[in-house]
PDB file of C-alpha atoms in Angstrom:
ATOM      1  CA  MET A   1     -21.365   0.824 -10.009  1.00 49.00           C
ATOM      2  CA  VAL A   2     -21.820   3.240 -12.904  1.00 52.00           C
ATOM      3  CA  GLY A   3     -20.034   6.530 -12.368  1.00 67.00           C
ATOM      4  CA  ALA A   4     -18.294   5.396  -9.189  1.00 87.00           C
ATOM      5  CA  ARG A   5     -14.767   6.447  -8.434  1.00 96.00           C
ATOM      6  CA  VAL A   6     -12.381   3.532  -8.828  1.00 98.00           C
ATOM      7  CA  ALA A   7      -9.682   2.433  -6.380  1.00 98.00           C
ATOM      8  CA  LEU A   8      -7.000  -0.243  -6.601  1.00 98.00           C
ATOM      9  CA  VAL A   9      -5.307  -1.534  -3.438  1.00 98.00           C
ATOM     10  CA  THR A  10      -2.258  -3.750  -3.888  1.00 98.00           C
ATOM     11  CA  GLY A  11      -1.809  -6.338  -1.168  1.00 97.00           C
ATOM     12  CA  GLY A  12      -5.466  -5.780  -0.372  1.00 97.00           C
ATOM     13  CA  THR A  13      -6.443  -9.297   0.626  1.00 97.00           C
ATOM     14  CA  ARG A  14      -5.624  -8.991   4.335  1.00 95.00           C
ATOM     15  CA  GLY A  15      -4.368  -6.708   7.093  1.00 95.00           C
ATOM     16  CA  ILE A  16      -3.938  -3.034   6.300  1.00 96.00           C
ATOM     17  CA  GLY A  17      -4.775  -3.508   2.622  1.00 97.00           C
ATOM     18  CA  ALA A  18      -8.089  -5.210   3.343  1.00 97.00           C
ATOM     19  CA  ALA A  19      -9.000  -2.492   5.847  1.00 97.00           C
ATOM     20  CA  VAL A  20      -8.218   0.176   3.251  1.00 98.00           C
ATOM     21  CA  ALA A  21     -10.320  -1.635   0.647  1.00 98.00           C
ATOM     22  CA  ARG A  22     -13.275  -1.857   3.028  1.00 98.00           C
ATOM     23  CA  ARG A  23     -12.980   1.805   4.004  1.00 98.00           C
ATOM     24  CA  LEU A  24     -12.896   3.011   0.401  1.00 98.00           C
ATOM     25  CA  ALA A  25     -15.858   0.776  -0.447  1.00 97.00           C
ATOM     26  CA  GLN A  26     -17.750   2.484   2.394  1.00 96.00           C
ATOM     27  CA  ASP A  27     -17.014   5.781   0.635  1.00 96.00           C
ATOM     28  CA  SER A  28     -18.681   4.408  -2.525  1.00 96.00           C
ATOM     29  CA  PHE A  29     -15.521   3.593  -4.464  1.00 98.00           C
ATOM     30  CA  ALA A  30     -15.580   0.661  -6.840  1.00 97.00           C
ATOM     31  CA  VAL A  31     -12.651  -1.216  -5.300  1.00 98.00           C
ATOM     32  CA  PHE A  32     -10.226  -3.729  -6.780  1.00 98.00           C
ATOM     33  CA  VAL A  33      -7.509  -5.455  -4.776  1.00 98.00           C
ATOM     34  CA  SER A  34      -4.563  -7.686  -5.534  1.00 98.00           C
ATOM     35  CA  GLY A  35      -3.109 -10.640  -3.684  1.00 97.00           C
ATOM     36  CA  ARG A  36       0.060 -12.540  -4.441  1.00 95.00           C
ATOM     37  CA  THR A  37      -1.660 -15.811  -5.407  1.00 96.00           C
ATOM     38  CA  ASP A  38      -4.884 -16.997  -7.018  1.00 96.00           C
ATOM     39  CA  ALA A  39      -5.851 -18.641  -3.737  1.00 97.00           C
ATOM     40  CA  SER A  40      -5.418 -15.463  -1.694  1.00 96.00           C
ATOM     41  CA  ALA A  41      -7.455 -13.499  -4.241  1.00 96.00           C
ATOM     42  CA  ARG A  42     -10.296 -16.042  -4.203  1.00 96.00           C
ATOM     43  CA  GLU A  43     -10.373 -16.206  -0.413  1.00 96.00           C
ATOM     44  CA  ALA A  44     -10.437 -12.412  -0.101  1.00 96.00           C
ATOM     45  CA  SER A  45     -13.252 -12.073  -2.625  1.00 95.00           C
ATOM     46  CA  ALA A  46     -15.283 -14.586  -0.632  1.00 96.00           C
ATOM     47  CA  ARG A  47     -14.653 -12.738   2.658  1.00 96.00           C
ATOM     48  CA  PHE A  48     -15.630  -9.399   1.149  1.00 97.00           C
ATOM     49  CA  ALA A  49     -18.756 -10.898  -0.426  1.00 96.00           C
ATOM     50  CA  LYS A  50     -19.757 -12.433   2.914  1.00 95.00           C
ATOM     51  CA  ASP A  51     -19.760  -8.902   4.328  1.00 94.00           C
ATOM     52  CA  GLY A  52     -21.845  -7.616   1.437  1.00 95.00           C
ATOM     53  CA  LEU A  53     -18.951  -5.860  -0.303  1.00 95.00           C
ATOM     54  CA  SER A  54     -18.465  -6.178  -4.044  1.00 93.00           C
ATOM     55  CA  ILE A  55     -14.667  -5.961  -4.121  1.00 97.00           C
ATOM     56  CA  LYS A  56     -12.955  -7.816  -6.941  1.00 96.00           C
ATOM     57  CA  ALA A  57      -9.578  -9.419  -6.282  1.00 97.00           C
ATOM     58  CA  PHE A  58      -6.872 -10.290  -8.792  1.00 97.00           C
ATOM     59  CA  ALA A  59      -3.700 -12.329  -8.371  1.00 97.00           C
ATOM     60  CA  ALA A  60      -0.612 -10.163  -8.911  1.00 98.00           C
ATOM     61  CA  ASP A  61       2.854 -10.490  -7.403  1.00 97.00           C
ATOM     62  CA  ALA A  62       4.060  -6.964  -6.615  1.00 97.00           C
ATOM     63  CA  LYS A  63       7.664  -7.738  -7.491  1.00 97.00           C
ATOM     64  CA  ARG A  64       6.808  -8.838 -11.040  1.00 98.00           C
ATOM     65  CA  GLU A  65       6.533  -6.019 -13.539  1.00 98.00           C
ATOM     66  CA  GLU A  66       4.317  -8.028 -15.879  1.00 98.00           C
ATOM     67  CA  ASP A  67       1.902  -8.783 -13.030  1.00 98.00           C
ATOM     68  CA  GLN A  68       1.591  -5.113 -12.096  1.00 98.00           C
ATOM     69  CA  LYS A  69       0.997  -4.129 -15.703  1.00 98.00           C
ATOM     70  CA  ARG A  70      -1.603  -6.857 -16.089  1.00 98.00           C
ATOM     71  CA  LEU A  71      -3.277  -5.702 -12.867  1.00 98.00           C
ATOM     72  CA  VAL A  72      -3.642  -2.106 -14.042  1.00 98.00           C
ATOM     73  CA  ASP A  73      -4.796  -3.320 -17.465  1.00 98.00           C
ATOM     74  CA  ALA A  74      -7.476  -5.429 -15.771  1.00 98.00           C
ATOM     75  CA  VAL A  75      -8.774  -2.427 -13.832  1.00 98.00           C
ATOM     76  CA  ALA A  76      -8.797  -0.367 -17.041  1.00 98.00           C
ATOM     77  CA  ARG A  77     -10.724  -3.094 -18.816  1.00 97.00           C
ATOM     78  CA  GLU A  78     -13.237  -3.607 -15.998  1.00 96.00           C
ATOM     79  CA  ALA A  79     -13.770  -0.001 -14.914  1.00 97.00           C
ATOM     80  CA  GLY A  80     -12.324   2.221 -17.633  1.00 96.00           C
ATOM     81  CA  ARG A  81     -10.598   4.526 -15.158  1.00 97.00           C
ATOM     82  CA  LEU A  82      -8.541   4.667 -11.982  1.00 98.00           C
ATOM     83  CA  ASP A  83      -8.943   7.407  -9.389  1.00 98.00           C
ATOM     84  CA  VAL A  84      -6.999   6.045  -6.418  1.00 98.00           C
ATOM     85  CA  LEU A  85      -4.043   3.677  -6.259  1.00 98.00           C
ATOM     86  CA  VAL A  86      -2.920   2.445  -2.847  1.00 98.00           C
ATOM     87  CA  ASN A  87       0.477   0.730  -2.904  1.00 98.00           C
ATOM     88  CA  ASN A  88       0.253  -1.479   0.154  1.00 98.00           C
ATOM     89  CA  ALA A  89       1.773  -4.830  -0.882  1.00 97.00           C
ATOM     90  CA  GLY A  90       4.904  -5.476   1.135  1.00 96.00           C
ATOM     91  CA  ILE A  91       7.020  -8.092   2.865  1.00 96.00           C
ATOM     92  CA  GLY A  92       9.762  -8.124   5.471  1.00 95.00           C
ATOM     93  CA  SER A  93      12.888 -10.174   6.062  1.00 96.00           C
ATOM     94  CA  PHE A  94      14.837  -9.323   9.186  1.00 97.00           C
ATOM     95  CA  ASP A  95      18.383 -10.265  10.141  1.00 97.00           C
ATOM     96  CA  ALA A  96      21.801  -8.717  10.629  1.00 98.00           C
ATOM     97  CA  VAL A  97      23.249  -7.465   7.366  1.00 98.00           C
ATOM     98  CA  ASP A  98      26.027 -10.087   7.388  1.00 98.00           C
ATOM     99  CA  ARG A  99      23.520 -12.915   7.869  1.00 98.00           C
ATOM    100  CA  LEU A 100      20.733 -11.692   5.598  1.00 98.00           C
ATOM    101  CA  SER A 101      20.863 -13.563   2.317  1.00 98.00           C
ATOM    102  CA  PRO A 102      21.205 -11.581  -0.926  1.00 98.00           C
ATOM    103  CA  ASP A 103      18.102 -13.341  -2.211  1.00 98.00           C
ATOM    104  CA  SER A 104      16.072 -12.135   0.779  1.00 98.00           C
ATOM    105  CA  PHE A 105      17.394  -8.590   0.420  1.00 98.00           C
ATOM    106  CA  ARG A 106      16.513  -8.599  -3.278  1.00 98.00           C
ATOM    107  CA  GLU A 107      13.011  -9.965  -2.691  1.00 98.00           C
ATOM    108  CA  VAL A 108      12.172  -7.289  -0.115  1.00 98.00           C
ATOM    109  CA  LEU A 109      13.444  -4.472  -2.332  1.00 98.00           C
ATOM    110  CA  GLU A 110      11.701  -5.818  -5.420  1.00 98.00           C
ATOM    111  CA  THR A 111       8.389  -6.165  -3.567  1.00 98.00           C
ATOM    112  CA  ASN A 112       8.383  -3.044  -1.393  1.00 98.00           C
ATOM    113  CA  LEU A 113      10.090  -0.605  -3.770  1.00 98.00           C
ATOM    114  CA  PHE A 114      10.028  -1.929  -7.326  1.00 98.00           C
ATOM    115  CA  GLY A 115       6.386  -2.981  -6.885  1.00 98.00           C
ATOM    116  CA  PRO A 116       5.113   0.550  -6.186  1.00 98.00           C
ATOM    117  CA  PHE A 117       7.243   1.896  -9.040  1.00 98.00           C
ATOM    118  CA  TYR A 118       5.699  -0.579 -11.473  1.00 98.00           C
ATOM    119  CA  ALA A 119       2.178   0.218 -10.257  1.00 98.00           C
ATOM    120  CA  ILE A 120       2.659   3.996 -10.498  1.00 98.00           C
ATOM    121  CA  HIS A 121       4.386   3.697 -13.869  1.00 98.00           C
ATOM    122  CA  TYR A 122       1.477   1.791 -15.413  1.00 98.00           C
ATOM    123  CA  ALA A 123      -1.319   3.541 -13.512  1.00 98.00           C
ATOM    124  CA  ALA A 124      -0.231   7.097 -14.327  1.00 98.00           C
ATOM    125  CA  PRO A 125      -1.339   7.049 -18.000  1.00 98.00           C
ATOM    126  CA  LEU A 126      -4.759   5.701 -16.987  1.00 98.00           C
ATOM    127  CA  MET A 127      -5.107   8.409 -14.329  1.00 98.00           C
ATOM    128  CA  LYS A 128      -4.023  11.102 -16.780  1.00 98.00           C
ATOM    129  CA  LYS A 129      -6.637   9.877 -19.240  1.00 97.00           C
ATOM    130  CA  GLY A 130      -9.290  10.337 -16.545  1.00 96.00           C
ATOM    131  CA  GLY A 131      -8.111  13.820 -15.595  1.00 97.00           C
ATOM    132  CA  GLY A 132      -6.034  12.939 -12.549  1.00 97.00           C
ATOM    133  CA  GLY A 133      -5.973  10.737  -9.492  1.00 98.00           C
ATOM    134  CA  PHE A 134      -4.384  10.040  -6.133  1.00 98.00           C
ATOM    135  CA  VAL A 135      -1.610   7.585  -5.242  1.00 98.00           C
ATOM    136  CA  VAL A 136      -1.092   6.628  -1.602  1.00 98.00           C
ATOM    137  CA  ASN A 137       2.057   4.691  -0.748  1.00 98.00           C
ATOM    138  CA  ILE A 138       1.906   2.759   2.524  1.00 98.00           C
ATOM    139  CA  ALA A 139       5.399   3.295   3.850  1.00 97.00           C
ATOM    140  CA  SER A 140       6.493   2.977   7.476  1.00 96.00           C
ATOM    141  CA  LEU A 141       8.223   4.885  10.242  1.00 96.00           C
ATOM    142  CA  ALA A 142      10.995   2.393   9.400  1.00 96.00           C
ATOM    143  CA  GLY A 143      11.473   4.624   6.361  1.00 97.00           C
ATOM    144  CA  VAL A 144      12.931   7.338   8.611  1.00 97.00           C
ATOM    145  CA  ASN A 145      14.175   5.296  11.582  1.00 96.00           C
ATOM    146  CA  ALA A 146      16.667   2.504  10.966  1.00 97.00           C
ATOM    147  CA  PHE A 147      16.868  -0.442  13.368  1.00 96.00           C
ATOM    148  CA  ALA A 148      19.224  -3.360  13.812  1.00 97.00           C
ATOM    149  CA  GLY A 149      18.188  -6.278  11.642  1.00 97.00           C
ATOM    150  CA  GLY A 150      16.263  -4.013   9.289  1.00 97.00           C
ATOM    151  CA  ALA A 151      18.760  -3.598   6.447  1.00 98.00           C
ATOM    152  CA  ALA A 152      16.347  -4.852   3.766  1.00 98.00           C
ATOM    153  CA  TYR A 153      13.145  -3.437   5.197  1.00 97.00           C
ATOM    154  CA  ASN A 154      14.677  -0.060   6.079  1.00 98.00           C
ATOM    155  CA  ALA A 155      16.265   0.240   2.652  1.00 98.00           C
ATOM    156  CA  SER A 156      12.961  -0.538   0.930  1.00 98.00           C
ATOM    157  CA  LYS A 157      10.969   1.967   2.963  1.00 98.00           C
ATOM    158  CA  PHE A 158      13.603   4.721   2.841  1.00 98.00           C
ATOM    159  CA  GLY A 159      13.588   4.187  -0.924  1.00 98.00           C
ATOM    160  CA  LEU A 160       9.791   4.238  -1.104  1.00 98.00           C
ATOM    161  CA  LEU A 161       9.727   7.690   0.481  1.00 98.00           C
ATOM    162  CA  GLY A 162      12.200   8.955  -2.123  1.00 98.00           C
ATOM    163  CA  LEU A 163      10.133   7.414  -4.910  1.00 98.00           C
ATOM    164  CA  SER A 164       6.939   8.872  -3.474  1.00 98.00           C
ATOM    165  CA  ASP A 165       8.314  12.415  -3.195  1.00 98.00           C
ATOM    166  CA  ALA A 166       9.927  12.392  -6.635  1.00 98.00           C
ATOM    167  CA  ALA A 167       6.845  10.928  -8.308  1.00 98.00           C
ATOM    168  CA  MET A 168       4.699  13.588  -6.638  1.00 98.00           C
ATOM    169  CA  LEU A 169       6.868  16.290  -8.208  1.00 98.00           C
ATOM    170  CA  ASP A 170       6.762  14.545 -11.584  1.00 98.00           C
ATOM    171  CA  LEU A 171       3.005  14.082 -11.742  1.00 98.00           C
ATOM    172  CA  ARG A 172       1.280  16.836  -9.769  1.00 98.00           C
ATOM    173  CA  HIS A 173       0.861  19.079 -12.814  1.00 98.00           C
ATOM    174  CA  ASP A 174      -1.017  16.227 -14.469  1.00 98.00           C
ATOM    175  CA  GLY A 175      -3.546  16.234 -11.655  1.00 97.00           C
ATOM    176  CA  ILE A 176      -2.038  13.196  -9.948  1.00 98.00           C
ATOM    177  CA  ARG A 177      -1.373  13.731  -6.265  1.00 98.00           C
ATOM    178  CA  ILE A 178       0.914  11.367  -4.355  1.00 98.00           C
ATOM    179  CA  ALA A 179       1.284  10.891  -0.619  1.00 98.00           C
ATOM    180  CA  ALA A 180       2.917   8.460   1.776  1.00 98.00           C
ATOM    181  CA  VAL A 181       1.486   7.164   5.040  1.00 98.00           C
ATOM    182  CA  LEU A 182       4.114   6.125   7.599  1.00 98.00           C
ATOM    183  CA  PRO A 183       2.507   3.926  10.255  1.00 96.00           C
ATOM    184  CA  GLY A 184       4.258   2.863  13.404  1.00 91.00           C
ATOM    185  CA  SER A 185       3.434  -0.505  14.971  1.00 90.00           C
ATOM    186  CA  VAL A 186       0.222  -1.957  13.552  1.00 92.00           C
ATOM    187  CA  ALA A 187      -1.522  -4.990  15.050  1.00 89.00           C
ATOM    188  CA  THR A 188      -1.717  -7.399  12.109  1.00 79.00           C
ATOM    189  CA  GLU A 189      -0.719 -11.016  11.574  1.00 66.00           C
ATOM    190  CA  TRP A 190       2.373  -9.623   9.836  1.00 55.00           C
ATOM    191  CA  THR A 191       3.773  -7.837  12.915  1.00 53.00           C
ATOM    192  CA  HIS A 192       7.201  -9.374  13.271  1.00 49.00           C
ATOM    193  CA  SER A 193       8.938  -7.948  16.286  1.00 49.00           C
ATOM    194  CA  HIS A 194       6.534  -8.192  19.202  1.00 48.00           C
ATOM    195  CA  GLY A 195       6.046 -11.939  19.536  1.00 53.00           C
ATOM    196  CA  ASN A 196       3.134 -12.816  21.826  1.00 52.00           C
ATOM    197  CA  GLN A 197       3.279  -9.522  23.705  1.00 69.00           C
ATOM    198  CA  ASP A 198       0.163  -7.452  24.315  1.00 76.00           C
ATOM    199  CA  ARG A 199      -0.740  -5.563  21.133  1.00 79.00           C
ATOM    200  CA  SER A 200      -3.623  -3.519  22.468  1.00 87.00           C
ATOM    201  CA  TRP A 201      -1.529  -0.341  22.341  1.00 91.00           C
ATOM    202  CA  MET A 202      -0.733  -0.711  18.642  1.00 94.00           C
ATOM    203  CA  LEU A 203      -2.455   0.972  15.748  1.00 95.00           C
ATOM    204  CA  ALA A 204      -5.268  -0.998  14.136  1.00 95.00           C
ATOM    205  CA  PRO A 205      -5.376  -1.546  10.360  1.00 96.00           C
ATOM    206  CA  GLU A 206      -8.522   0.592  10.380  1.00 97.00           C
ATOM    207  CA  ASP A 207      -6.473   3.555  11.665  1.00 97.00           C
ATOM    208  CA  VAL A 208      -4.280   3.400   8.579  1.00 97.00           C
ATOM    209  CA  ALA A 209      -7.369   2.997   6.404  1.00 98.00           C
ATOM    210  CA  GLU A 210      -8.856   6.149   7.917  1.00 97.00           C
ATOM    211  CA  ALA A 211      -5.690   8.083   7.074  1.00 97.00           C
ATOM    212  CA  VAL A 212      -5.957   6.923   3.456  1.00 98.00           C
ATOM    213  CA  ALA A 213      -9.635   7.897   3.297  1.00 98.00           C
ATOM    214  CA  ASP A 214      -8.788  11.328   4.705  1.00 97.00           C
ATOM    215  CA  LEU A 215      -5.994  11.877   2.183  1.00 97.00           C
ATOM    216  CA  VAL A 216      -8.086  11.160  -0.878  1.00 97.00           C
ATOM    217  CA  ARG A 217     -10.765  13.569   0.356  1.00 96.00           C
ATOM    218  CA  PHE A 218      -8.360  16.526   0.402  1.00 96.00           C
ATOM    219  CA  PRO A 219      -9.330  19.441  -1.877  1.00 95.00           C
ATOM    220  CA  ASP A 220      -7.737  19.194  -5.324  1.00 93.00           C
ATOM    221  CA  ARG A 221      -5.519  22.208  -4.589  1.00 95.00           C
ATOM    222  CA  ALA A 222      -3.758  20.490  -1.655  1.00 95.00           C
ATOM    223  CA  ILE A 223      -1.379  17.559  -1.188  1.00 95.00           C
ATOM    224  CA  ALA A 224      -0.642  16.261   2.290  1.00 95.00           C
ATOM    225  CA  SER A 225       2.409  14.479   0.951  1.00 96.00           C
ATOM    226  CA  ARG A 226       3.405  12.608   4.121  1.00 97.00           C
ATOM    227  CA  ILE A 227       1.541  11.479   7.229  1.00 97.00           C
ATOM    228  CA  ASP A 228       3.343  10.013  10.250  1.00 97.00           C
ATOM    229  CA  LEU A 229       0.901   7.778  12.098  1.00 96.00           C
ATOM    230  CA  ARG A 230       1.909   6.692  15.602  1.00 94.00           C
ATOM    231  CA  PRO A 231       0.248   4.789  18.452  1.00 93.00           C
ATOM    232  CA  SER A 232      -0.973   7.362  20.927  1.00 91.00           C
ATOM    233  CA  ARG A 233      -0.036   5.363  24.048  1.00 87.00           C
ATOM    234  CA  PRO A 234       2.890   3.008  23.397  1.00 89.00           C
ATOM    235  CA  PRO A 235       4.489   1.224  26.353  1.00 89.00           C
ATOM    236  CA  LYS A 236       6.643   3.519  28.454  1.00 85.00           C
ATOM    237  CA  LYS A 237      10.350   2.728  28.340  1.00 77.00           C
TER     238      LYS A 237
END
């Protein structure tokens, strides 16, 4: 789409990321997404196409610097610009700190924290070249509320908030605005802690997508740097 604003959503092949990609496409963005494997990228492209959406998917593992660089380079080559980057790719590994393996801890941190750093680091020059842009980091209320068994996940999301705030201060004078969305419980296939319990009270991926769409529509003079997004009627304790 000639002249369209361009968005890149990491981890955009399913769940929250796919909902964000669809929502931005509805707002006339040319949207690119990444998935961890070639298979996930192909399957997502087919699903989007079936719904009449021209969203291109690339394989890129968020924890690999070279993959994130190659991803941004691909968007630059295909579209020539980048207006919105949504760092959504993430994983979780949950266990008590004395049982959690160092490899699992490292993988969560490298995916959930290093991944967004790599993406911002390589996207920023492209955004500057185009006169600015918006980065949205999908964090979590687990970035402000620790829980037992969450050593890796909490650490990654606490860290992501620090990265997000510092990067916002670094880049705002270059026209690049950065914000974090902190969802509570979201009903996706990834939800780890609710088993087969009723999920009707949880946020939907589309709720998070709407928050992202709202953020990137803010006037250029304003940054809503953090949005806490909670279910309105969680189970009473």
